[in-house]
Amino acid sequence: MHDLTAFDAAAILIVLAAALGYLNYRVLGLPSTVGLTVMGTLASLLVVAIDRLIPSSTLAEQLGGFLADVDFSTTLTEGMLSFLLFAGAMHVSWTAMRKGRWPILVFSTVGVMLSTAIVGFAFQALTLALGVEIPLIWCLVFGALISPTDPVSVMAVMKRAAMPDTLQATVAGESLFNDGIGVVVFTILVAVATGTETFSWSFAVSHFLREALGGAALGLAVGWIGFVAMKSIDEYIIEVMITLAVVMGGYSLAMALHVSGPVAMAVAGLIIGNAGVAHAMSDVTRDHVIKFWALIDEILNAVLFLLIGLEVIALEFKPSYIAAGAGGILIVLAARMISVGVPLMAMTRIINMGPMAFPTLVWGGLRGGISVALALGLPTSNIRTELLVATYIVVIFAVVVQGGSIGWLIRRMKDRFAPELELDR
């Protein structure tokens, strides 16, 4: 066989995503992200079983080599994430988001930090009880990488369920911005854990402000440039190319300037998806741009969640690691309840999100690809393996169990709170 090229890897992933997506549609009927994650995991487990039953088989080694060539962490954080965040932001209503601006701001900043601390301290207590010694700073790193939510896979379900606009925009807005904030917190903690930086509040605050505010400013700049350029012409092919330029050029510039690319893409997507769609596009252009980014979003999500499922082949599952991951599920859910519940109660006088807010934000706050990518990017060590297994177990539970049941939960809550929801419209 010839050496695997980048094109070969992309071709394999697209073929697998298409084939398994087709099989899921015809047989399982699960939401696409859930179905692809489940089928990718089952395929990986089948490969492991074949290798155990047939000692001469090297399928697991070959699949592991393929995943190493793909480099999930780099592929997501330096490629796919920019497109996914921009596409997600384009579909968020600025008007509805303004109503939920305070919850979005608090959840994506204070909420992430509070969740990081709760998960970090609780996870260290859990690992000590299991006899797996992980220093507190690395437990806090785990808290930072697992705290950002990734509800992309349930947004379509929530839209079909006709959620209140403000709540829908709050869930989407939080997920867009807490990814960027979570990555900044993660970067700070990893620098301290590896000894490249000594922790001080001045270092943490200055780094945080530079990344977060710098990313927002860059997003405003590239989004505004794209908006002005699109408003001055009426040619849908060029305007689609302008949106691509905003994403790829803006994200590359963010990495060069050492500001938050995810925050920049979320802001740019909001500008193009709201002001751009309303004032800079003709009906023909609007139709092409929206459909183009919807297709990009679906394709990349399919590949992303397939990769999450396949990553099981590269993990070392020890009983203590599995126990830590199972306990991690409960810790992460409890931290989510506190980091969402406390701010909701504190903001009752400012904004009433309604009776569906708390359960939707808790159960719909999925962990996904960004958490796996951050865990895979940790320095090689026994601690990395332990944290990676725990991350994977939490993410699989979130995608499959929470993602697979959020639609049912929303329907039940709508039936129960129908009169109050009518008043919220």
Short mmCIF file of C-alpha atoms in Angstrom, two decimals:
data_model
loop_
_atom_site.label_atom_id
_atom_site.label_comp_id
_atom_site.label_asym_id
_atom_site.label_seq_id
_atom_site.Cartn_x
_atom_site.Cartn_y
_atom_site.Cartn_z
CA MET A 1 0.00 0.00 0.00
CA HIS A 2 1.13 3.57 -0.68
CA ASP A 3 1.56 6.02 2.19
CA LEU A 4 -1.68 7.53 3.41
CA THR A 5 -2.01 11.11 2.15
CA ALA A 6 -4.23 13.85 3.54
CA PHE A 7 -6.58 13.30 0.60
CA ASP A 8 -6.74 9.55 1.33
CA ALA A 9 -7.63 10.22 4.97
CA ALA A 10 -10.34 12.72 3.99
CA ALA A 11 -11.71 10.29 1.38
CA ILE A 12 -11.87 7.41 3.89
CA LEU A 13 -13.70 9.56 6.43
CA ILE A 14 -16.23 10.90 3.92
CA VAL A 15 -16.92 7.40 2.54
CA LEU A 16 -17.36 6.01 6.07
CA ALA A 17 -19.59 8.91 7.11
CA ALA A 18 -21.76 8.52 4.01
CA ALA A 19 -22.02 4.71 4.32
CA LEU A 20 -22.72 4.67 8.05
CA GLY A 21 -25.05 7.67 7.73
CA TYR A 22 -27.04 5.81 5.09
CA LEU A 23 -27.16 2.68 7.26
CA ASN A 24 -28.26 4.73 10.28
CA TYR A 25 -31.02 6.40 8.23
CA ARG A 26 -32.31 3.09 6.86
CA VAL A 27 -31.92 0.90 9.97
CA LEU A 28 -31.42 2.73 13.28
CA GLY A 29 -33.19 6.03 12.62
CA LEU A 30 -31.18 7.88 15.28
CA PRO A 31 -30.26 11.58 15.03
CA SER A 32 -27.29 11.69 12.65
CA THR A 33 -24.65 12.74 15.21
CA VAL A 34 -25.84 10.14 17.73
CA GLY A 35 -26.08 7.42 15.08
CA LEU A 36 -22.61 8.05 13.66
CA THR A 37 -21.04 8.11 17.13
CA VAL A 38 -22.73 4.85 18.08
CA MET A 39 -21.82 3.13 14.82
CA GLY A 40 -18.24 4.39 14.94
CA THR A 41 -17.87 3.07 18.48
CA LEU A 42 -19.40 -0.30 17.56
CA ALA A 43 -17.12 -0.56 14.53
CA SER A 44 -14.09 0.10 16.74
CA LEU A 45 -15.22 -2.48 19.30
CA LEU A 46 -15.77 -4.99 16.49
CA VAL A 47 -12.20 -4.43 15.28
CA VAL A 48 -10.88 -5.01 18.82
CA ALA A 49 -12.98 -8.20 19.14
CA ILE A 50 -11.65 -9.53 15.82
CA ASP A 51 -8.06 -8.94 16.93
CA ARG A 52 -8.76 -10.81 20.20
CA LEU A 53 -10.35 -13.75 18.41
CA ILE A 54 -7.78 -13.91 15.59
CA PRO A 55 -4.26 -13.39 17.03
CA SER A 56 -2.77 -12.83 13.57
CA SER A 57 -5.14 -9.95 12.85
CA THR A 58 -3.67 -6.42 12.86
CA LEU A 59 -6.89 -4.49 12.16
CA ALA A 60 -6.69 -2.52 15.41
CA GLU A 61 -3.09 -1.53 14.71
CA GLN A 62 -3.98 -0.40 11.19
CA LEU A 63 -7.01 1.60 12.35
CA GLY A 64 -4.94 3.13 15.17
CA GLY A 65 -2.29 4.15 12.64
CA PHE A 66 -4.94 5.73 10.45
CA LEU A 67 -6.35 7.74 13.38
CA ALA A 68 -2.82 8.86 14.28
CA ASP A 69 -2.34 10.09 10.71
CA VAL A 70 -5.63 12.01 10.89
CA ASP A 71 -4.49 13.74 14.13
CA PHE A 72 -7.94 14.44 15.56
CA SER A 73 -6.80 17.26 17.84
CA THR A 74 -5.11 19.31 15.12
CA THR A 75 -7.81 18.50 12.55
CA LEU A 76 -10.54 19.85 14.82
CA THR A 77 -8.88 22.77 16.58
CA GLU A 78 -7.02 24.12 13.53
CA GLY A 79 -9.53 23.25 10.83
CA MET A 80 -13.04 22.00 11.45
CA LEU A 81 -13.80 24.14 14.51
CA SER A 82 -13.66 27.44 12.60
CA PHE A 83 -16.24 26.24 10.06
CA LEU A 84 -18.50 24.64 12.68
CA LEU A 85 -18.62 27.70 14.93
CA PHE A 86 -19.20 30.11 12.06
CA ALA A 87 -21.96 27.91 10.60
CA GLY A 88 -23.59 27.54 14.01
CA ALA A 89 -23.46 31.28 14.73
CA MET A 90 -25.08 32.09 11.38
CA HIS A 91 -28.28 30.40 12.51
CA VAL A 92 -28.57 32.23 15.84
CA SER A 93 -31.00 35.14 15.95
CA TRP A 94 -29.32 38.30 17.20
CA THR A 95 -32.66 39.67 18.43
CA ALA A 96 -33.39 36.57 20.51
CA MET A 97 -29.79 36.43 21.66
CA ARG A 98 -29.96 40.02 22.94
CA LYS A 99 -32.83 39.01 25.23
CA GLY A 100 -30.66 36.25 26.70
CA ARG A 101 -27.41 38.26 26.66
CA TRP A 102 -26.92 38.20 30.43
CA PRO A 103 -27.35 34.43 30.83
CA ILE A 104 -25.07 33.86 27.79
CA LEU A 105 -22.39 36.16 29.23
CA VAL A 106 -22.56 34.62 32.71
CA PHE A 107 -22.80 30.96 31.58
CA SER A 108 -19.92 31.27 29.11
CA THR A 109 -17.56 32.96 31.58
CA VAL A 110 -18.45 32.53 35.26
CA GLY A 111 -20.24 29.26 34.51
CA VAL A 112 -17.21 27.74 32.75
CA MET A 113 -14.84 28.79 35.55
CA LEU A 114 -17.19 27.55 38.27
CA SER A 115 -17.66 24.23 36.47
CA THR A 116 -13.89 23.89 36.01
CA ALA A 117 -13.29 24.31 39.74
CA ILE A 118 -16.10 21.97 40.82
CA VAL A 119 -15.11 19.22 38.38
CA GLY A 120 -11.41 19.60 39.21
CA PHE A 121 -11.73 19.25 43.00
CA ALA A 122 -14.42 16.53 42.82
CA PHE A 123 -12.48 14.54 40.21
CA GLN A 124 -9.36 14.56 42.36
CA ALA A 125 -11.37 13.23 45.31
CA LEU A 126 -12.80 10.50 43.05
CA THR A 127 -9.42 9.44 41.66
CA LEU A 128 -7.87 9.33 45.14
CA ALA A 129 -10.71 7.06 46.27
CA LEU A 130 -10.00 4.80 43.26
CA GLY A 131 -6.28 4.70 43.97
CA VAL A 132 -5.39 6.67 40.82
CA GLU A 133 -3.23 9.61 41.87
CA ILE A 134 -3.73 12.66 39.66
CA PRO A 135 -2.37 16.03 40.88
CA LEU A 136 -4.97 18.73 41.50
CA ILE A 137 -3.68 20.95 38.67
CA TRP A 138 -4.26 18.15 36.14
CA CYS A 139 -7.73 17.52 37.57
CA LEU A 140 -8.44 21.21 37.00
CA VAL A 141 -7.18 20.79 33.43
CA PHE A 142 -9.76 18.00 33.06
CA GLY A 143 -12.39 20.36 34.47
CA ALA A 144 -11.46 23.00 31.89
CA LEU A 145 -11.55 20.68 28.88
CA ILE A 146 -14.83 19.02 29.87
CA SER A 147 -16.72 22.19 30.89
CA PRO A 148 -17.36 23.76 27.44
CA THR A 149 -20.70 22.56 26.07
CA ASP A 150 -21.23 21.44 22.50
CA PRO A 151 -25.00 21.35 21.84
CA VAL A 152 -24.61 21.49 18.03
CA SER A 153 -26.00 17.98 17.73
CA VAL A 154 -29.26 18.89 19.49
CA MET A 155 -29.90 22.34 18.01
CA ALA A 156 -31.84 20.89 15.09
CA VAL A 157 -33.98 18.85 17.51
CA MET A 158 -34.66 21.93 19.63
CA LYS A 159 -35.67 23.96 16.56
CA ARG A 160 -38.09 21.25 15.40
CA ALA A 161 -39.52 21.14 18.92
CA ALA A 162 -40.38 24.88 18.63
CA MET A 163 -38.48 25.94 21.75
CA PRO A 164 -39.00 29.49 23.07
CA ASP A 165 -36.74 31.75 21.00
CA THR A 166 -34.89 33.27 23.93
CA LEU A 167 -34.06 29.89 25.46
CA GLN A 168 -32.99 28.48 22.10
CA ALA A 169 -30.72 31.48 21.46
CA THR A 170 -29.29 31.22 25.00
CA VAL A 171 -28.32 27.56 24.56
CA ALA A 172 -26.79 28.29 21.14
CA GLY A 173 -25.05 31.50 22.24
CA GLU A 174 -23.58 29.87 25.32
CA SER A 175 -22.19 26.98 23.31
CA LEU A 176 -20.62 29.33 20.77
CA PHE A 177 -18.79 31.45 23.33
CA ASN A 178 -17.98 28.98 26.10
CA ASP A 179 -15.96 26.90 23.61
CA GLY A 180 -13.61 29.85 23.18
CA ILE A 181 -13.55 30.72 26.89
CA GLY A 182 -13.03 27.07 27.84
CA VAL A 183 -10.05 26.78 25.48
CA VAL A 184 -8.49 29.91 27.03
CA VAL A 185 -8.91 28.55 30.59
CA PHE A 186 -7.56 25.17 29.45
CA THR A 187 -4.48 26.81 27.87
CA ILE A 188 -3.71 28.74 31.05
CA LEU A 189 -4.01 25.65 33.26
CA VAL A 190 -1.91 23.45 30.94
CA ALA A 191 0.84 26.10 30.92
CA VAL A 192 0.88 26.01 34.73
CA ALA A 193 0.66 22.19 34.90
CA THR A 194 3.58 21.67 32.52
CA GLY A 195 5.71 24.30 34.26
CA THR A 196 6.01 26.62 31.26
CA GLU A 197 4.32 29.36 33.28
CA THR A 198 4.07 30.10 37.00
CA PHE A 199 0.51 30.78 38.03
CA SER A 200 -0.33 34.31 39.04
CA TRP A 201 -3.60 36.19 38.83
CA SER A 202 -1.99 38.85 36.66
CA PHE A 203 -0.85 36.20 34.14
CA ALA A 204 -4.23 34.45 34.14
CA VAL A 205 -6.30 37.65 33.81
CA SER A 206 -4.07 39.25 31.15
CA HIS A 207 -3.95 36.04 29.08
CA PHE A 208 -7.70 35.58 29.41
CA LEU A 209 -8.49 39.17 28.40
CA ARG A 210 -6.08 39.13 25.47
CA GLU A 211 -7.48 35.90 24.08
CA ALA A 212 -11.19 36.55 24.71
CA LEU A 213 -11.43 40.29 24.00
CA GLY A 214 -8.87 40.09 21.22
CA GLY A 215 -10.86 37.29 19.59
CA ALA A 216 -14.09 39.28 19.85
CA ALA A 217 -12.45 42.37 18.35
CA LEU A 218 -10.98 40.35 15.48
CA GLY A 219 -14.36 38.71 14.84
CA LEU A 220 -16.01 42.12 14.67
CA ALA A 221 -13.36 43.37 12.24
CA VAL A 222 -13.41 40.44 9.79
CA GLY A 223 -17.20 40.11 10.05
CA TRP A 224 -17.65 43.82 9.27
CA ILE A 225 -15.21 43.63 6.32
CA GLY A 226 -17.13 40.65 4.94
CA PHE A 227 -20.45 42.44 5.45
CA VAL A 228 -19.28 45.61 3.63
CA ALA A 229 -17.81 43.59 0.76
CA MET A 230 -20.99 41.54 0.32
CA LYS A 231 -23.23 44.61 0.50
CA SER A 232 -21.33 46.29 -2.35
CA ILE A 233 -21.98 43.51 -4.91
CA ASP A 234 -24.74 41.12 -5.98
CA GLU A 235 -23.06 37.91 -7.17
CA TYR A 236 -23.76 34.85 -5.03
CA ILE A 237 -20.66 32.87 -6.08
CA ILE A 238 -18.29 35.65 -4.98
CA GLU A 239 -20.31 36.27 -1.82
CA VAL A 240 -20.07 32.62 -0.81
CA MET A 241 -16.31 32.88 -1.38
CA ILE A 242 -16.23 35.98 0.84
CA THR A 243 -17.81 34.02 3.70
CA LEU A 244 -15.15 31.32 3.22
CA ALA A 245 -12.45 34.01 3.26
CA VAL A 246 -13.85 35.41 6.52
CA VAL A 247 -13.68 31.98 8.16
CA MET A 248 -10.34 30.70 6.87
CA GLY A 249 -8.52 34.03 6.80
CA GLY A 250 -9.98 35.15 10.12
CA TYR A 251 -9.10 31.92 11.94
CA SER A 252 -5.56 31.87 10.55
CA LEU A 253 -5.10 35.49 11.59
CA ALA A 254 -6.40 34.69 15.08
CA MET A 255 -3.79 31.96 15.52
CA ALA A 256 -1.04 34.26 14.26
CA LEU A 257 -2.11 37.04 16.65
CA HIS A 258 -2.58 34.59 19.57
CA VAL A 259 -6.19 35.55 20.18
CA SER A 260 -9.16 33.20 20.47
CA GLY A 261 -10.13 31.87 17.04
CA PRO A 262 -13.35 30.25 18.32
CA VAL A 263 -14.57 33.55 19.82
CA ALA A 264 -13.64 35.39 16.61
CA MET A 265 -15.58 32.93 14.44
CA ALA A 266 -18.63 33.08 16.71
CA VAL A 267 -18.73 36.88 16.49
CA ALA A 268 -18.09 36.91 12.71
CA GLY A 269 -20.82 34.31 12.17
CA LEU A 270 -23.32 36.37 14.14
CA ILE A 271 -22.57 39.45 12.01
CA ILE A 272 -22.85 37.63 8.66
CA GLY A 273 -25.84 35.55 9.77
CA ASN A 274 -27.82 38.54 11.02
CA ALA A 275 -26.73 41.88 9.52
CA GLY A 276 -25.33 40.19 6.42
CA VAL A 277 -28.40 38.09 5.72
CA ALA A 278 -30.78 40.99 6.39
CA HIS A 279 -28.99 43.85 4.65
CA ALA A 280 -26.15 42.62 2.42
CA MET A 281 -27.67 39.76 0.40
CA SER A 282 -30.26 39.43 -2.32
CA ASP A 283 -32.81 36.63 -2.06
CA VAL A 284 -30.75 34.45 -4.43
CA THR A 285 -27.51 35.04 -2.52
CA ARG A 286 -29.20 34.49 0.83
CA ASP A 287 -30.55 31.13 -0.34
CA HIS A 288 -27.15 29.95 -1.63
CA VAL A 289 -25.15 31.18 1.39
CA ILE A 290 -27.50 29.62 3.95
CA LYS A 291 -27.68 26.29 2.10
CA PHE A 292 -23.92 26.22 1.54
CA TRP A 293 -23.14 26.66 5.23
CA ALA A 294 -25.89 24.25 6.28
CA LEU A 295 -24.26 21.60 4.06
CA ILE A 296 -20.77 22.37 5.41
CA ASP A 297 -22.14 22.11 8.94
CA GLU A 298 -23.80 18.72 8.31
CA ILE A 299 -20.76 17.20 6.56
CA LEU A 300 -18.25 18.31 9.19
CA ASN A 301 -20.50 17.24 12.05
CA ALA A 302 -20.90 13.81 10.45
CA VAL A 303 -17.13 13.39 10.16
CA LEU A 304 -16.51 14.82 13.64
CA PHE A 305 -18.87 12.47 15.48
CA LEU A 306 -17.71 9.50 13.41
CA LEU A 307 -14.14 10.28 14.51
CA ILE A 308 -15.27 10.46 18.14
CA GLY A 309 -16.74 6.98 17.80
CA LEU A 310 -13.62 5.58 16.12
CA GLU A 311 -11.24 7.02 18.74
CA VAL A 312 -12.13 4.19 21.12
CA ILE A 313 -9.57 2.04 19.28
CA ALA A 314 -6.72 4.26 20.46
CA LEU A 315 -7.62 4.14 24.17
CA GLU A 316 -6.35 1.91 26.95
CA PHE A 317 -9.29 0.89 29.11
CA LYS A 318 -8.26 -0.14 32.63
CA PRO A 319 -10.93 -0.82 35.28
CA SER A 320 -9.80 2.20 37.34
CA TYR A 321 -9.94 4.45 34.26
CA ILE A 322 -13.43 3.23 33.40
CA ALA A 323 -14.57 3.80 36.99
CA ALA A 324 -13.12 7.32 36.91
CA GLY A 325 -14.95 8.01 33.64
CA ALA A 326 -18.26 6.67 35.01
CA GLY A 327 -17.89 8.80 38.13
CA GLY A 328 -16.89 11.70 35.91
CA ILE A 329 -20.31 11.59 34.25
CA LEU A 330 -22.02 12.23 37.59
CA ILE A 331 -19.49 14.92 38.55
CA VAL A 332 -19.87 16.78 35.25
CA LEU A 333 -23.69 16.68 35.46
CA ALA A 334 -23.60 17.91 39.07
CA ALA A 335 -21.18 20.70 38.14
CA ARG A 336 -23.45 21.67 35.24
CA MET A 337 -26.45 21.83 37.58
CA ILE A 338 -24.60 24.15 39.96
CA SER A 339 -22.91 26.33 37.31
CA VAL A 340 -26.27 26.82 35.56
CA GLY A 341 -28.64 26.75 38.52
CA VAL A 342 -26.87 29.31 40.72
CA PRO A 343 -26.63 31.98 37.97
CA LEU A 344 -30.24 31.34 36.92
CA MET A 345 -31.43 31.97 40.47
CA ALA A 346 -29.22 35.05 40.79
CA MET A 347 -30.55 36.53 37.54
CA THR A 348 -34.24 35.93 38.23
CA ARG A 349 -34.92 39.66 38.64
CA ILE A 350 -33.09 40.51 35.39
CA ILE A 351 -34.57 37.82 33.15
CA ASN A 352 -36.97 34.93 33.68
CA MET A 353 -35.97 32.12 31.31
CA GLY A 354 -39.07 30.06 32.08
CA PRO A 355 -39.61 26.63 33.62
CA MET A 356 -37.87 24.77 30.78
CA ALA A 357 -34.57 26.64 31.12
CA PHE A 358 -32.87 24.68 33.91
CA PRO A 359 -33.54 21.11 32.64
CA THR A 360 -32.84 22.09 29.02
CA LEU A 361 -29.56 23.83 29.84
CA VAL A 362 -28.40 20.95 32.06
CA TRP A 363 -29.39 17.99 29.87
CA GLY A 364 -28.84 19.83 26.58
CA GLY A 365 -25.36 21.01 27.56
CA LEU A 366 -23.56 18.26 25.69
CA ARG A 367 -19.83 17.65 25.72
CA GLY A 368 -18.43 16.82 22.31
CA GLY A 369 -15.54 17.04 19.90
CA ILE A 370 -13.81 20.05 21.46
CA SER A 371 -13.35 18.14 24.75
CA VAL A 372 -11.90 15.08 22.98
CA ALA A 373 -9.60 17.27 20.87
CA LEU A 374 -8.26 19.11 23.93
CA ALA A 375 -7.67 15.82 25.77
CA LEU A 376 -5.84 14.36 22.77
CA GLY A 377 -3.63 17.45 22.70
CA LEU A 378 -2.33 16.87 26.25
CA PRO A 379 1.38 15.97 26.70
CA THR A 380 2.07 12.22 26.51
CA SER A 381 2.02 10.62 29.98
CA ASN A 382 0.04 8.19 32.14
CA ILE A 383 -2.05 11.15 33.33
CA ARG A 384 -2.95 11.93 29.70
CA THR A 385 -4.23 8.37 29.20
CA GLU A 386 -6.36 8.52 32.35
CA LEU A 387 -7.83 11.91 31.48
CA LEU A 388 -8.42 10.88 27.86
CA VAL A 389 -10.38 7.77 28.84
CA ALA A 390 -12.46 9.75 31.35
CA THR A 391 -13.12 12.45 28.73
CA TYR A 392 -14.14 9.88 26.14
CA ILE A 393 -16.60 8.15 28.49
CA VAL A 394 -18.21 11.47 29.49
CA VAL A 395 -18.49 12.57 25.85
CA ILE A 396 -19.97 9.27 24.66
CA PHE A 397 -22.58 9.45 27.43
CA ALA A 398 -23.38 13.05 26.52
CA VAL A 399 -23.70 12.45 22.78
CA VAL A 400 -25.54 9.13 22.92
CA VAL A 401 -27.66 9.30 26.10
CA GLN A 402 -28.24 13.04 26.49
CA GLY A 403 -28.27 13.78 22.76
CA GLY A 404 -30.54 10.83 22.06
CA SER A 405 -33.07 11.78 24.75
CA ILE A 406 -33.12 15.61 24.66
CA GLY A 407 -35.87 15.65 22.02
CA TRP A 408 -38.08 13.44 24.20
CA LEU A 409 -37.34 15.62 27.26
CA ILE A 410 -38.26 18.80 25.39
CA ARG A 411 -41.54 17.32 24.16
CA ARG A 412 -42.46 16.20 27.68
CA MET A 413 -41.67 19.62 29.13
CA LYS A 414 -43.63 21.38 26.38
CA ASP A 415 -46.70 19.30 27.21
CA ARG A 416 -46.31 19.98 30.91
CA PHE A 417 -45.59 23.72 30.69
CA ALA A 418 -47.71 24.53 27.59
CA PRO A 419 -49.69 27.41 29.18
CA GLU A 420 -46.55 29.16 30.46
CA LEU A 421 -44.79 28.69 27.12
CA GLU A 422 -47.66 30.35 25.30
CA LEU A 423 -47.19 33.43 27.48
CA ASP A 424 -43.46 33.43 26.66
CA ARG A 425 -44.04 33.66 22.89
#
